[in-house]
mmCIF file of C-alpha atoms in Angstrom:
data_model
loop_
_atom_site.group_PDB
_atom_site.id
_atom_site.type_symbol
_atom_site.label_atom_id
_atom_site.label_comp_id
_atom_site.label_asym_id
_atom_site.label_seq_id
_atom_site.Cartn_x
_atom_site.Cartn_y
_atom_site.Cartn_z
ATOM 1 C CA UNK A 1 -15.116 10.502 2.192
ATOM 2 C CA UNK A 2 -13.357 6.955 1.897
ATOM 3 C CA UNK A 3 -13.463 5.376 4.556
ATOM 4 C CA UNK A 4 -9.667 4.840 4.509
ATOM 5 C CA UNK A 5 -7.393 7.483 3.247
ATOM 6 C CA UNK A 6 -3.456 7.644 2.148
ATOM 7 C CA UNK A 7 -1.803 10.340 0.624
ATOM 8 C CA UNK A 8 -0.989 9.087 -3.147
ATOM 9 C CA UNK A 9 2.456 10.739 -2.721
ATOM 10 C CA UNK A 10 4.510 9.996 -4.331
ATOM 11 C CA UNK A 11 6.754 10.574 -1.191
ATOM 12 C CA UNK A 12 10.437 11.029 -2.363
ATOM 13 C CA UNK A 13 13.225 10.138 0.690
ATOM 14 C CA UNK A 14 17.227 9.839 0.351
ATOM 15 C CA UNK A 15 18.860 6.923 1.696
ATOM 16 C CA UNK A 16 19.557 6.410 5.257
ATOM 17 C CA UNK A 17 16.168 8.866 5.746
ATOM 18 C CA UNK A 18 13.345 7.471 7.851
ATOM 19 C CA UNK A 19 10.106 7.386 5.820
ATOM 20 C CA UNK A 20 6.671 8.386 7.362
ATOM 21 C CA UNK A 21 3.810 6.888 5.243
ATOM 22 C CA UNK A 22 0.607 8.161 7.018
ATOM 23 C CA UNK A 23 -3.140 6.492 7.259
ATOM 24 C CA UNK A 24 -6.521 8.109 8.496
ATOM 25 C CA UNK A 25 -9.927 6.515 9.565
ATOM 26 C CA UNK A 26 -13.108 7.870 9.395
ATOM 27 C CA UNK A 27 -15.129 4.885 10.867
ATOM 28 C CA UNK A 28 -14.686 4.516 14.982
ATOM 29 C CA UNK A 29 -15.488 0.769 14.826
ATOM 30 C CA UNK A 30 -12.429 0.294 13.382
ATOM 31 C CA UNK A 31 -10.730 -2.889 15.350
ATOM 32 C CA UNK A 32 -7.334 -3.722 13.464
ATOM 33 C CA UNK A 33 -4.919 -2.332 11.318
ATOM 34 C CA UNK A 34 -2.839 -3.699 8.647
ATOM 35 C CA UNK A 35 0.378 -1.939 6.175
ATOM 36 C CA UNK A 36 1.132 -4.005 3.293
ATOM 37 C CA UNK A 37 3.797 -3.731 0.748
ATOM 38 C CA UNK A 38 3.383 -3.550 -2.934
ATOM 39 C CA UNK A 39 6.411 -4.026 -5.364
ATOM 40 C CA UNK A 40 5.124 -2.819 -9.281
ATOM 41 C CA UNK A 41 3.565 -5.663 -10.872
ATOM 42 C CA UNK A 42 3.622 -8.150 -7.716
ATOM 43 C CA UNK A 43 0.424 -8.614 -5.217
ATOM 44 C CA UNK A 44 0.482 -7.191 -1.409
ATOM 45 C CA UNK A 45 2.761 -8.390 1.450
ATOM 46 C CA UNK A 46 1.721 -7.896 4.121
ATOM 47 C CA UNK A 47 4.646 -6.429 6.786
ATOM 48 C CA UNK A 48 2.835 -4.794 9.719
ATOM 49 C CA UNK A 49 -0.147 -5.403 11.920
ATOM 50 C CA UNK A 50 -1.285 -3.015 14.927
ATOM 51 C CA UNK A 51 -4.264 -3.312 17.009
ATOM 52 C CA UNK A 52 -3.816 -1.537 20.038
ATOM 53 C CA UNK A 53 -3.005 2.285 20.855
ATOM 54 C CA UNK A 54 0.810 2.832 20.843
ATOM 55 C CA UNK A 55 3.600 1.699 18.699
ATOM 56 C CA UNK A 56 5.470 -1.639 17.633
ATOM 57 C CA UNK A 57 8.441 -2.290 16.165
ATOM 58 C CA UNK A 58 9.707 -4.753 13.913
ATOM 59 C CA UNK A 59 13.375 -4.299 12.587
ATOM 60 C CA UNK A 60 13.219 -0.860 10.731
ATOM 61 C CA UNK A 61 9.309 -0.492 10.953
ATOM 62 C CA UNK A 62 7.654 1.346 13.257
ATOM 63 C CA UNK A 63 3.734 0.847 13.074
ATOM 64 C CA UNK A 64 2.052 4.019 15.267
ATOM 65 C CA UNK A 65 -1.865 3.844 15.875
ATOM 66 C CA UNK A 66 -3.713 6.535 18.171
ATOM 67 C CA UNK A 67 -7.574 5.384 17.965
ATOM 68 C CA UNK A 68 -8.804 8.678 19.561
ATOM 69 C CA UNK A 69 -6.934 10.698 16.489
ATOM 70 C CA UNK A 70 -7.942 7.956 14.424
ATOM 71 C CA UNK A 71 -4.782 7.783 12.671
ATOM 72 C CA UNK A 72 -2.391 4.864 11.986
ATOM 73 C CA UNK A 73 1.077 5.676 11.228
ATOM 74 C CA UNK A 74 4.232 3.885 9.341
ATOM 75 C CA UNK A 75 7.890 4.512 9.991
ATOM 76 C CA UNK A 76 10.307 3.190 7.730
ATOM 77 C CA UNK A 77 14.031 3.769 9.547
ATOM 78 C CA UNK A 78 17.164 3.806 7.333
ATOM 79 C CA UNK A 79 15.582 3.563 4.338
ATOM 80 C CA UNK A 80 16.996 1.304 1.664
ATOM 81 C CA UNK A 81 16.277 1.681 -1.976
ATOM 82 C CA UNK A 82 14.814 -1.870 -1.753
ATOM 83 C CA UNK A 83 11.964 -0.532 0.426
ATOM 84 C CA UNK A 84 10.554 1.722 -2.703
ATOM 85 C CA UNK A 85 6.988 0.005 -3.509
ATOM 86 C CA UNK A 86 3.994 0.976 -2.874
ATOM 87 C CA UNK A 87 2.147 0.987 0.556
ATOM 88 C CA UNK A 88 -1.537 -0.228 1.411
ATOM 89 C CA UNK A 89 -3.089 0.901 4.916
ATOM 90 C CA UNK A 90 -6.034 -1.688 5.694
ATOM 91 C CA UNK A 91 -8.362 -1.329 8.379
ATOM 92 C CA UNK A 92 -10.621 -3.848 9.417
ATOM 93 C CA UNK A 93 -14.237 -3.155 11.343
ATOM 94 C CA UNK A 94 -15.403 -5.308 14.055
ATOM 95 C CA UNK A 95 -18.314 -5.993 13.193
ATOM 96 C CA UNK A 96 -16.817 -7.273 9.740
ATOM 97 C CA UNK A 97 -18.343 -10.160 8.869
ATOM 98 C CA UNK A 98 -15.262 -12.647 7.324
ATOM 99 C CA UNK A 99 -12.554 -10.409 8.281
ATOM 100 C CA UNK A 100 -13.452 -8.497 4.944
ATOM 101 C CA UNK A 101 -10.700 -5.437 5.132
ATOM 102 C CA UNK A 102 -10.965 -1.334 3.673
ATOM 103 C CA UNK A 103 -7.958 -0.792 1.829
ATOM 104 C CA UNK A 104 -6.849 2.819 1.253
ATOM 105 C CA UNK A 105 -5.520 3.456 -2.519
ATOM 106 C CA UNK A 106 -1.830 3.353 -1.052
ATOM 107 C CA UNK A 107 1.415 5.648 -0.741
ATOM 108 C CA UNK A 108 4.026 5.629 -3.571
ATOM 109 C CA UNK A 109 7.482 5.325 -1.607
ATOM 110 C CA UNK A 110 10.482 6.118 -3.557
ATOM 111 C CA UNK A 111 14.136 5.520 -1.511
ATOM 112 C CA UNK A 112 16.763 7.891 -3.701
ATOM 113 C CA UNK A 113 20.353 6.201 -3.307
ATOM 114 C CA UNK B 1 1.929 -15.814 -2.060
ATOM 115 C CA UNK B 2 2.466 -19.405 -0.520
ATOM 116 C CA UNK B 3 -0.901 -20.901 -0.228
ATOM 117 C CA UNK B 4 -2.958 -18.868 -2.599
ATOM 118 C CA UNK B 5 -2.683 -19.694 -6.148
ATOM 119 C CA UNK B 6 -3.957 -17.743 -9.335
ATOM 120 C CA UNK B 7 -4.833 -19.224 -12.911
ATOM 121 C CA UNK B 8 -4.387 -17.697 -15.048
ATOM 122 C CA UNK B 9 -1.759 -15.262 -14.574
ATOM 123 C CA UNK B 10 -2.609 -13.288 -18.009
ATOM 124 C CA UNK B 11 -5.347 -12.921 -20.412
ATOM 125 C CA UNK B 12 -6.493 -11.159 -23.572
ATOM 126 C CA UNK B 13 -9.995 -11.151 -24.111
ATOM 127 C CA UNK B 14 -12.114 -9.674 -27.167
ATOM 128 C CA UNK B 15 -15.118 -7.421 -25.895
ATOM 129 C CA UNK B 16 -18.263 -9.919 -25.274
ATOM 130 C CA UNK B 17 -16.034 -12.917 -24.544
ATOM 131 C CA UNK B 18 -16.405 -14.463 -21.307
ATOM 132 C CA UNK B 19 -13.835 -16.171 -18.926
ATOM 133 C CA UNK B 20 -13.832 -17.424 -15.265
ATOM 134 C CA UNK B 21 -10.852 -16.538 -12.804
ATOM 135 C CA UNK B 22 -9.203 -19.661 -10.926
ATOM 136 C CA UNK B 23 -8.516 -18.964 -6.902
ATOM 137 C CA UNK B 24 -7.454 -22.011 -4.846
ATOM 138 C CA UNK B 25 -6.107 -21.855 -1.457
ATOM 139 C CA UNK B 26 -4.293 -24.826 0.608
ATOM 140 C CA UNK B 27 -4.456 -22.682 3.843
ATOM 141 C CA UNK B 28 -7.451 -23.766 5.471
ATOM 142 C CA UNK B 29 -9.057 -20.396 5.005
ATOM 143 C CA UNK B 30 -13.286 -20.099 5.619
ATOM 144 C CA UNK B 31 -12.854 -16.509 3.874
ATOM 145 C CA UNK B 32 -11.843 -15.538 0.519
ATOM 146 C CA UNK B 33 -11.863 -12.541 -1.360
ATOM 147 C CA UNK B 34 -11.852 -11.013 -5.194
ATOM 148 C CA UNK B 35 -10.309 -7.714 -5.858
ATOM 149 C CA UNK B 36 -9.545 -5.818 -8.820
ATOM 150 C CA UNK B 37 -6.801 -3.105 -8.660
ATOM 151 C CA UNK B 38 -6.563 -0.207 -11.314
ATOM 152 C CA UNK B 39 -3.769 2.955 -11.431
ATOM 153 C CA UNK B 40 -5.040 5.630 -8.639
ATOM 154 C CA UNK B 41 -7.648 3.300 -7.285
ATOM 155 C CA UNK B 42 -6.001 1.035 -4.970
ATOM 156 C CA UNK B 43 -7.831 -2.520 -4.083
ATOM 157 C CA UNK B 44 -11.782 -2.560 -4.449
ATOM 158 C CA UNK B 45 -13.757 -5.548 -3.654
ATOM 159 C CA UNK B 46 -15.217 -7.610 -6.175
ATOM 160 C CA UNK B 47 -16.853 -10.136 -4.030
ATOM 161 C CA UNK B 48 -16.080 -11.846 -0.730
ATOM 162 C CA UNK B 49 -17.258 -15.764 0.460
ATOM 163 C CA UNK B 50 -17.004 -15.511 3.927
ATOM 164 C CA UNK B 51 -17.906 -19.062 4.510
ATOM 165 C CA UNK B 52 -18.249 -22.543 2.171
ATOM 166 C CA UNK B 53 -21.908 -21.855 0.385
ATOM 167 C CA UNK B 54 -22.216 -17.825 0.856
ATOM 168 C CA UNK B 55 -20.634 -15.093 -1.424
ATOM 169 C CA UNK B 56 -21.837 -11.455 -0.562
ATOM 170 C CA UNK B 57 -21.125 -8.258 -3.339
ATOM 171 C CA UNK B 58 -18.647 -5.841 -2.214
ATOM 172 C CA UNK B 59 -17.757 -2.599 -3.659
ATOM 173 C CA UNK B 60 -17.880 -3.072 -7.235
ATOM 174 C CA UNK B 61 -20.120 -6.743 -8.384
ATOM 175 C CA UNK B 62 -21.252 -5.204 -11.735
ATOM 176 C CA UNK B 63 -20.232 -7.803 -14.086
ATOM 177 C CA UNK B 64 -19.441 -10.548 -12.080
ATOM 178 C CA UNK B 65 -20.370 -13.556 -10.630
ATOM 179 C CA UNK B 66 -18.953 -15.474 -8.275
ATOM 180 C CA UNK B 67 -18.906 -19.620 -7.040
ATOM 181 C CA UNK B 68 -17.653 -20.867 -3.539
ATOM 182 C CA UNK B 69 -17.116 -24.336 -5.266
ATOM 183 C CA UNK B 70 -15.524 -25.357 -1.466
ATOM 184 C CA UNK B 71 -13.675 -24.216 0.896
ATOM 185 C CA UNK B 72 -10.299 -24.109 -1.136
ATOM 186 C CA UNK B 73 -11.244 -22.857 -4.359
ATOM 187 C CA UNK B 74 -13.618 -19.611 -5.345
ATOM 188 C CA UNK B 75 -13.924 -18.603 -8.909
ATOM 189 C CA UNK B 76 -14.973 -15.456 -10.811
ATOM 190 C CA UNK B 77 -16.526 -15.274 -13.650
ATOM 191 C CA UNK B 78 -17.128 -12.653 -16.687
ATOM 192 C CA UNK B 79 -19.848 -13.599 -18.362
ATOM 193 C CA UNK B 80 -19.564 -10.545 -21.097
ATOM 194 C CA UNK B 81 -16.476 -8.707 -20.879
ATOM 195 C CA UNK B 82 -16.100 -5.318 -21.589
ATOM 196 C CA UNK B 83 -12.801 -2.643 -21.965
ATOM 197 C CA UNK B 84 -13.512 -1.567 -18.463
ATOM 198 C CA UNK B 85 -13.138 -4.614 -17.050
ATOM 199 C CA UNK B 86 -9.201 -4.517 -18.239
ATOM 200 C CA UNK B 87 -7.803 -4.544 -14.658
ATOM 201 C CA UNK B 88 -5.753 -6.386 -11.985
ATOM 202 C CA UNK B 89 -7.288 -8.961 -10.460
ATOM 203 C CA UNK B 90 -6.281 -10.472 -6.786
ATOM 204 C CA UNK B 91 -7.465 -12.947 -4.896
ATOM 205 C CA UNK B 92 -6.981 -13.145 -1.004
ATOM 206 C CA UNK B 93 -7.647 -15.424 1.906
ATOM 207 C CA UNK B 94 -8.374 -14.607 5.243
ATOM 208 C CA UNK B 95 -6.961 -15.615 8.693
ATOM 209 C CA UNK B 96 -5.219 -13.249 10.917
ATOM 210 C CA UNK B 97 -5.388 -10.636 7.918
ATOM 211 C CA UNK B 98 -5.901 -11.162 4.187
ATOM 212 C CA UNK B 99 -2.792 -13.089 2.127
ATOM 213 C CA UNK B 100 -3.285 -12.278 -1.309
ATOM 214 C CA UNK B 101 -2.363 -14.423 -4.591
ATOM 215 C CA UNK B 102 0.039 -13.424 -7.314
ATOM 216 C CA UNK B 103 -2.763 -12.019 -9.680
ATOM 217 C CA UNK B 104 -3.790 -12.103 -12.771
ATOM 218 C CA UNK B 105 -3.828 -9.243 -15.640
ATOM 219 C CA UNK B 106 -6.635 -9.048 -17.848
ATOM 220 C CA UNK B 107 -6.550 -7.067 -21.002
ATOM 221 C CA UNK B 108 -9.980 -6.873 -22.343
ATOM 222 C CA UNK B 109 -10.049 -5.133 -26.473
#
């Protein structure tokens, strides 16, 4: 089992839609949480970080964790064709030496106008 | 990717030829990172330097090496490289979370 896991999608919304990208966890040391954007042929961005239980908000993202589930959530809100990319969940341990990060293999997000 | 720079940004190699990756980083970072990324497989970790002087493996070394030359620049090197080695490469420092570099594709015949 990886130790972070995505669904590959790809996960198809209309415009306007909110998009849900989801995230699991399998390892309980897991301190912080990262969601990254990915535009074809450009390198990570990184929009989101989360490292306590509950939700924050930044403009139209949502980022949800719930440690005991061990599940870390992203909600896109009036989704614009712009936002179609790909999306990386990271987690990072804390006994991580470096702040080395576990990338999941990422959700393809495709915004229909 | 302001702060993290990649040379070169693509590169054709012949099978056996070898050829070292250029990472520098003007953000002050102790850590840096090497990751390849390949269709379906998302980011695995080459190598990481957490600190100036120490590199550790991480997921996938085979065919690597690595130099922490200081604290802004770490380099990786194929010393022989093969069709499987045709890939994505990133490079990333580390503060608050990773910031990654613009990459560079390698095409390896």
């Amino acid at each position: 089992q990886k130790e972070v896991e995505q669904n590959s999608g790809p996960l198809s919304v209309p415009e306007g839609a909110i998009a849900s990208l989801n995230c699991t966890y399998s390892d309980r040391g897991s301190q912080s949480f990262f969601w990254y954007r990915q535009y074809s042929g450009k390198s990570p961005e990184l929009i989101m970080s989360i490292y306590s239980n509950g939700d924050k908000e930044d403009g139209r993202f949502t980022a949800q964790l719930n440690k005991a589930s061990q599940y870390v959530s992203l909600l896109i809100r009036d989704s614009q064709p712009s936002d179609s990319a790909t999306y990386l969940c990271a987690a990072r341990l804390i006994y991580n030496q470096g702040g080395k990060l576990i990338f999941g293999q990422g959700t393809e997000l495709s915004v229909k106008p | 990717n302001a702060g993290v720079t990649q040379t070169p940004k693509f590169q054709v190699l012949k099978t056996g030829q070898s050829m070292t990756l250029q990472c520098a980083q003007d953000m002050n970072h102790n850590s840096m990172y090497w990751y390849r990324q390949d269709p379906g497989m998302g980011l695995r970790l080459i190598y990481y330097s957490a600190s100036e002087g120490t590199t550790d493996k991480g997921e996938v070394p085979n065919g690597y090496n690595v130099s922490r030359l200081n604290k802004r620049e770490f380099s990786l090197r194929l010393e022989s490289a093969a069709p499987s080695q045709t890939s994505v490469y990133f490079c990333a420092c580390y503060l608050d979370t990773q910031y990654f570099g613009p990459g560079t594709r390698l095409t390896v015949l």
